[in-house]
Coordinates of C-alpha atoms in Angstrom, one line a residue:
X154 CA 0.0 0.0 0.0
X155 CA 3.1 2.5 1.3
X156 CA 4.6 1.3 -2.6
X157 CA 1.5 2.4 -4.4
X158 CA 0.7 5.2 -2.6
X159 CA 4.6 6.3 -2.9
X160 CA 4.4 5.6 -7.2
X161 CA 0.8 7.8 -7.5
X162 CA 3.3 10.7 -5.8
X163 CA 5.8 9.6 -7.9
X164 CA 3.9 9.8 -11.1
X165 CA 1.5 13.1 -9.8
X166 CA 5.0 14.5 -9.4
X167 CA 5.9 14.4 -12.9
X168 CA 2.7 14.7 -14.6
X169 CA 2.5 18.3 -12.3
X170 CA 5.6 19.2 -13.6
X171 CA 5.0 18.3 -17.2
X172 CA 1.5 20.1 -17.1
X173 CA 3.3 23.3 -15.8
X174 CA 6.3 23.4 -18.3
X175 CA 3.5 23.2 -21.1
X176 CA 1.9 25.9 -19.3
X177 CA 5.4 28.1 -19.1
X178 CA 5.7 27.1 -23.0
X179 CA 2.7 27.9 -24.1
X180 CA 2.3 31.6 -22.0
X181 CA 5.4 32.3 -24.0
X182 CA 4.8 31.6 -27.1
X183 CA 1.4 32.8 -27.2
X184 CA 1.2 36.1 -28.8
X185 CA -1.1 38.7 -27.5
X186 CA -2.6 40.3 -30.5
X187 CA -6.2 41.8 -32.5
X188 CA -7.1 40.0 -35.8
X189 CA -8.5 42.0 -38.5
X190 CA -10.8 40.5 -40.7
X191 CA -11.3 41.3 -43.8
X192 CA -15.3 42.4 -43.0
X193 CA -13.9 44.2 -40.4
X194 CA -14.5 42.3 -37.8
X195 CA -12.2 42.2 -34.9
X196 CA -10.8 39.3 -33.1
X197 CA -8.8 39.8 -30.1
X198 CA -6.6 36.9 -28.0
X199 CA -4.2 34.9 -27.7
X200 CA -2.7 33.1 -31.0
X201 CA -1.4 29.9 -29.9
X202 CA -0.5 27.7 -32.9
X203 CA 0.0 29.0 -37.0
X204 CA 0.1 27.2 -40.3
X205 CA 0.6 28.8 -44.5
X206 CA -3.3 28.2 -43.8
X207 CA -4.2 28.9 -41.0
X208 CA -4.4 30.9 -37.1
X209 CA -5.7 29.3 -34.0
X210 CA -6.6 31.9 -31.2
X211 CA -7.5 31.4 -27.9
X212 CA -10.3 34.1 -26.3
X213 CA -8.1 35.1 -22.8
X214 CA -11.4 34.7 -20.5
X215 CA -13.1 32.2 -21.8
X216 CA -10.5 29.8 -23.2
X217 CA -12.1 28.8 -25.8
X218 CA -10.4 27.9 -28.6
X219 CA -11.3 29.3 -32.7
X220 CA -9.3 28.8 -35.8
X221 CA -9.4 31.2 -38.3
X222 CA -8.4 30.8 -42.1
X223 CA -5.6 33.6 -43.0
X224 CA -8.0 33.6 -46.3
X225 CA -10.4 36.1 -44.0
X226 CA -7.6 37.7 -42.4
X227 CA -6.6 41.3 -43.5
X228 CA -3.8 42.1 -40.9
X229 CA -3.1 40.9 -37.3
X230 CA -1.8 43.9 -35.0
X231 CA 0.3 42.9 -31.9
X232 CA 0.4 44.4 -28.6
X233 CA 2.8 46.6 -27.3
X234 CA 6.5 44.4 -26.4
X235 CA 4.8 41.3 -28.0
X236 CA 7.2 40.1 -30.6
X237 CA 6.7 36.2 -30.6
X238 CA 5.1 36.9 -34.4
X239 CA 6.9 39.6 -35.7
X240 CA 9.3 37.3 -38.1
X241 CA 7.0 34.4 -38.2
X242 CA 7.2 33.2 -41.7
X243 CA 4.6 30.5 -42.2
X244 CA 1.9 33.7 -41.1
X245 CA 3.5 36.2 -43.7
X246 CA 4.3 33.4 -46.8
X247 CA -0.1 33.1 -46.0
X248 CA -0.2 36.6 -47.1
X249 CA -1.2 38.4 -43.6
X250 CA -0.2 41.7 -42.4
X251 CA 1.7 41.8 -39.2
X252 CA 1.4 45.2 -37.6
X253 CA 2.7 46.2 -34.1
X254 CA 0.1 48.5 -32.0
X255 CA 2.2 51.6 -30.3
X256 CA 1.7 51.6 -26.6
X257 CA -0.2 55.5 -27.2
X258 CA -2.5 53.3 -30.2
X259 CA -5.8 52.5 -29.1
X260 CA -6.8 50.3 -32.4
X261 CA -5.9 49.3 -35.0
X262 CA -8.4 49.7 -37.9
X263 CA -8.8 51.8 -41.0
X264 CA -11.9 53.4 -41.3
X265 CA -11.4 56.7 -42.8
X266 CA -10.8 57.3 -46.8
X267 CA -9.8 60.1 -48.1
X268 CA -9.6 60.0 -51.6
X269 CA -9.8 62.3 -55.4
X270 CA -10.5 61.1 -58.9
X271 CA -11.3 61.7 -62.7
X272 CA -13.6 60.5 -65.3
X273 CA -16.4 61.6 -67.0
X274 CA -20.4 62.3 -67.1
X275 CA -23.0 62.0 -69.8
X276 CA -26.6 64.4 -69.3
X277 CA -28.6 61.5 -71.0
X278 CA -31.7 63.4 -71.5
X279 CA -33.1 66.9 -70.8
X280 CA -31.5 69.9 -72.0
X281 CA -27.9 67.7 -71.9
X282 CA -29.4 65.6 -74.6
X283 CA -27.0 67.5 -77.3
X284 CA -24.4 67.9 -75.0
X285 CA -21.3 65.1 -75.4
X286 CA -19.4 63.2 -72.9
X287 CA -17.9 66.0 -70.2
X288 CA -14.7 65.1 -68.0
X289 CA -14.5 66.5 -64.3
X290 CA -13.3 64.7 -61.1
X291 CA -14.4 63.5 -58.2
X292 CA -13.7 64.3 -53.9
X293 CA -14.7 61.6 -51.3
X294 CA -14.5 61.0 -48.1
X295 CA -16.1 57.7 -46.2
X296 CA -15.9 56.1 -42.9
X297 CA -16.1 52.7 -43.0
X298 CA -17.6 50.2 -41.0
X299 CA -19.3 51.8 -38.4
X300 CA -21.3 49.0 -38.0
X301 CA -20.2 45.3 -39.5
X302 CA -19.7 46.6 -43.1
X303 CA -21.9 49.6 -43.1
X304 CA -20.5 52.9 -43.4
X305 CA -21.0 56.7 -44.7
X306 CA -20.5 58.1 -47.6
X307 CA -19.9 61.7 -49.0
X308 CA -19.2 62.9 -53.0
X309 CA -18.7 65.7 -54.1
X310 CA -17.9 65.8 -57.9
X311 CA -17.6 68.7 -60.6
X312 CA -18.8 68.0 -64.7
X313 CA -18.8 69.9 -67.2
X314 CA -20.2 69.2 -70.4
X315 CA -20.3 70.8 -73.7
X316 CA -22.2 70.9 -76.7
X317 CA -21.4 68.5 -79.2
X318 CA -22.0 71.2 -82.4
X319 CA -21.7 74.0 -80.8
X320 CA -18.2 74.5 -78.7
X321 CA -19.6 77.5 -76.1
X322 CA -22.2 76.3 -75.2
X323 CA -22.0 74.1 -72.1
X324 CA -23.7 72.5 -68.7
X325 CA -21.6 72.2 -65.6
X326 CA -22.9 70.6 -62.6
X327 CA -21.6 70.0 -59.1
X328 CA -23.3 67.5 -57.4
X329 CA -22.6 66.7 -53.3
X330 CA -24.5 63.3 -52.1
X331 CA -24.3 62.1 -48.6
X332 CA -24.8 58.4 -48.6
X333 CA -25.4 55.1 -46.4
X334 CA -22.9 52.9 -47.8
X335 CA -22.5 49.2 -47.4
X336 CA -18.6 47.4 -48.0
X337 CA -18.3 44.0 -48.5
X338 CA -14.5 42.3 -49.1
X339 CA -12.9 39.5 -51.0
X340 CA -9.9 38.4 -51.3
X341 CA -8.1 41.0 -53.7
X342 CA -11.0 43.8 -54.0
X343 CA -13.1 45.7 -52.1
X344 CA -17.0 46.2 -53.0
X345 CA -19.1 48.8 -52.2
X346 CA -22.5 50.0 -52.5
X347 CA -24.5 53.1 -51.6
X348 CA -27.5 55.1 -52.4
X349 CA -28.3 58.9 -51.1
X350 CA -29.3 62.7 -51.5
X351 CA -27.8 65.7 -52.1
X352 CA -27.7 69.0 -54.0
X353 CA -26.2 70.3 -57.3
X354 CA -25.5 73.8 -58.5
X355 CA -26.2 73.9 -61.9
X356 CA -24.5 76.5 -64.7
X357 CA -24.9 76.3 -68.2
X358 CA -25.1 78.5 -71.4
X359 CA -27.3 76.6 -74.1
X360 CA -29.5 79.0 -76.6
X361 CA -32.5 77.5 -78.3
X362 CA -31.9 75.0 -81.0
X363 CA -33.6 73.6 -83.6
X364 CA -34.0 70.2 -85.2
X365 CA -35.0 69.5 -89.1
X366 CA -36.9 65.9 -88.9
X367 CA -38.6 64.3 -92.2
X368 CA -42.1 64.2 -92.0
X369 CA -42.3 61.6 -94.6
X370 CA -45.1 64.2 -96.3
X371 CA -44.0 65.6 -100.0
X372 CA -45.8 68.7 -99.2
X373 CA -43.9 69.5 -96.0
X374 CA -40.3 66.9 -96.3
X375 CA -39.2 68.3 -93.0
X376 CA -40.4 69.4 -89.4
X377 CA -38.8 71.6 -87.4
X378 CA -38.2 70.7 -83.7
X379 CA -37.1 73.3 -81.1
X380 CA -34.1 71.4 -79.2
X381 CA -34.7 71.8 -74.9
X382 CA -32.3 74.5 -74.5
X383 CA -30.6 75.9 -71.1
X384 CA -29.0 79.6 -69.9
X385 CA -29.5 80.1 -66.3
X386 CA -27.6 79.0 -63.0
X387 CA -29.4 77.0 -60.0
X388 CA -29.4 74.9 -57.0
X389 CA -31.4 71.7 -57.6
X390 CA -32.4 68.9 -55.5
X391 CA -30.5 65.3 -56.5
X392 CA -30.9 61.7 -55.8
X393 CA -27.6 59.3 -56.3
X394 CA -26.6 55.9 -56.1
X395 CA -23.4 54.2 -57.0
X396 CA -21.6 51.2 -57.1
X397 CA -17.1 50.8 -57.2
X398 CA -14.5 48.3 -56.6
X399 CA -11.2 48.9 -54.9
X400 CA -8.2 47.9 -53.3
X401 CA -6.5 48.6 -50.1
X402 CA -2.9 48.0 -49.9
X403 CA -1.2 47.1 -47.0
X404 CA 0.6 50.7 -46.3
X405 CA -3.3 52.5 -46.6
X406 CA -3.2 53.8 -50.5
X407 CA -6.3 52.5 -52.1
X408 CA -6.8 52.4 -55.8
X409 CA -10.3 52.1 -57.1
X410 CA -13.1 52.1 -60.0
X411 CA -16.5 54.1 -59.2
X412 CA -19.6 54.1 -61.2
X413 CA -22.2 56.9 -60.0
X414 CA -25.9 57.7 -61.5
X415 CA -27.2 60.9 -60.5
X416 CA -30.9 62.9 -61.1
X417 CA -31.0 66.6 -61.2
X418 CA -34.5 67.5 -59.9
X419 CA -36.1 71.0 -60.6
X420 CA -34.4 73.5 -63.0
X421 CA -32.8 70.2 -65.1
X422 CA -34.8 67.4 -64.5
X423 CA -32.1 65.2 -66.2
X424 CA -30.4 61.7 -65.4
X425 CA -26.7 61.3 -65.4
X426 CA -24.6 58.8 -65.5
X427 CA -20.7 59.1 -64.8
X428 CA -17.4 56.8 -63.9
X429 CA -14.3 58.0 -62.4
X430 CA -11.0 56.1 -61.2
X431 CA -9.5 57.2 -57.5
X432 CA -6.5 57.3 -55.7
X433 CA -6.8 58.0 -51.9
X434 CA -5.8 57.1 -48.4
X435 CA -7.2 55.2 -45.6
X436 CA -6.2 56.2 -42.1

């Protein structure tokens, strides 16, 4: 009985010791860190084991244990004197960002774009029907996902147009849309979508044309049509929606495609269509 009792010791002894070296091990290789995903979701704990594929994450309170593909990862930011994952190389051959939070940093998370672009508009109908393609550009400035992938959008863009027979005459228009926006991510690009209200100011210089169309009557070959002209300067109501694609590299410069549709209400009444491409940065 004295034997027995003297191997249990004997054996709790080791397996006690064992248990705690794991323990030691495992406290010091654990990194500390926040995992950005690419949704911008936020995972924050301790990362315990990492593949090419993947990061396995342990929540500090509850213990529980997630994996997490670095597919969905867009950066992982580590805390202040944590440097366990700085130069680990299976994490950075998966293609994840390894940032180190600064003691004064309270997050790490870019949410605000700043951005300017250039394209070009087209006044589809109205008195912009005879006018051609215009060029212009394009401000913007978002805040990104104030809530899951929802954020806030606001454009402000300048066209001008002019007509396609006549060089002097023209329409400019400066519409400024405030916007809901929604950002989704994959892999390369970013996608986002958002629909709002704004106002334009309105200029243009168009006098009164006219349009010879056949009438398919010998007696009178040809109708005349007055063309919807335009010479006056306003502020009109304007609905907008849009749709672009970007991408956000790893130092904050973001490089994207927009598409925008826009209707002048009041003095116009016109729809519009115009693209731009963007260069900004996202703090």
């Amino acid at each position: 009985m004295v034997d027995l009792i003297r191997i249990c010791r004997k054996n709790f002894s080791i397996t006690f010791f064992i248990g705690l070296i794991i323990v030691i091990i495992c406290h010091t290789v654990a990194s500390a860190a926040t995992i950005e995903l690419k949704n911008g979701t936020r995972i924050k704990g301790s990362i315990i084991a990492t593949t090419e594929d993947q990061i396995t994450v342990q929540d500090p309170a509850t213990k529980q244990v997630r994996v997490v593909k670095n597919f969905f990862i867009r950066s992982i930011v580590l805390e202040p004197g944590d440097q366990n994952l700085e130069d680990d190389k299976k994490i950075l051959k998966g293609g994840v960002e390894i940032k180190r939070l600064q003691a004064e940093d309270d997050g790490a998370k870019r949410h605000f774009l700043v951005a300017v672009g250039g394209g070009g508009a087209k006044l589809i109908d109205g008195p912009g029907e005879s006018l051609g393609f215009g060029y212009g550009g394009t401000v913007m400035f978002q805040y990104n996902y104030i809530w899951k992938g929802f954020g806030a959008d606001l454009h402000a863009s300048f066209f001008y147009n002019s007509d396609k027979k006549y060089g002097s005459d023209y329409i400019t228009i400066l519409p400024v849309i405030a916007s809901p926006m929604y950002k989704f991510n994959t892999k390369y690009i970013d996608i986002d979508l958002r629909a709002g209200a704004g106002f334009s100011y309105t200029r243009g210089k168009s006098g009164q044309r006219f349009n010879l169309v056949p009438t398919g009557n010998p007696a009178t070959p040809l109708s005349v049509q007055p063309v919807q002209g335009f010479d006056d300067s306003s502020f009109d109501l304007v609905a907008g929606a849009g749709a672009g694609i970007s991408h956000l590299f790893n130092n904050g410069l973001v490089i994207g495609l927009e598409v925008n549709y826009y209707y002048l209400f009041q003095t116009l009444r016109t729809n519009t269509l115009s693209a731009s491409i963007y260069c900004g940065y996202m703090f």
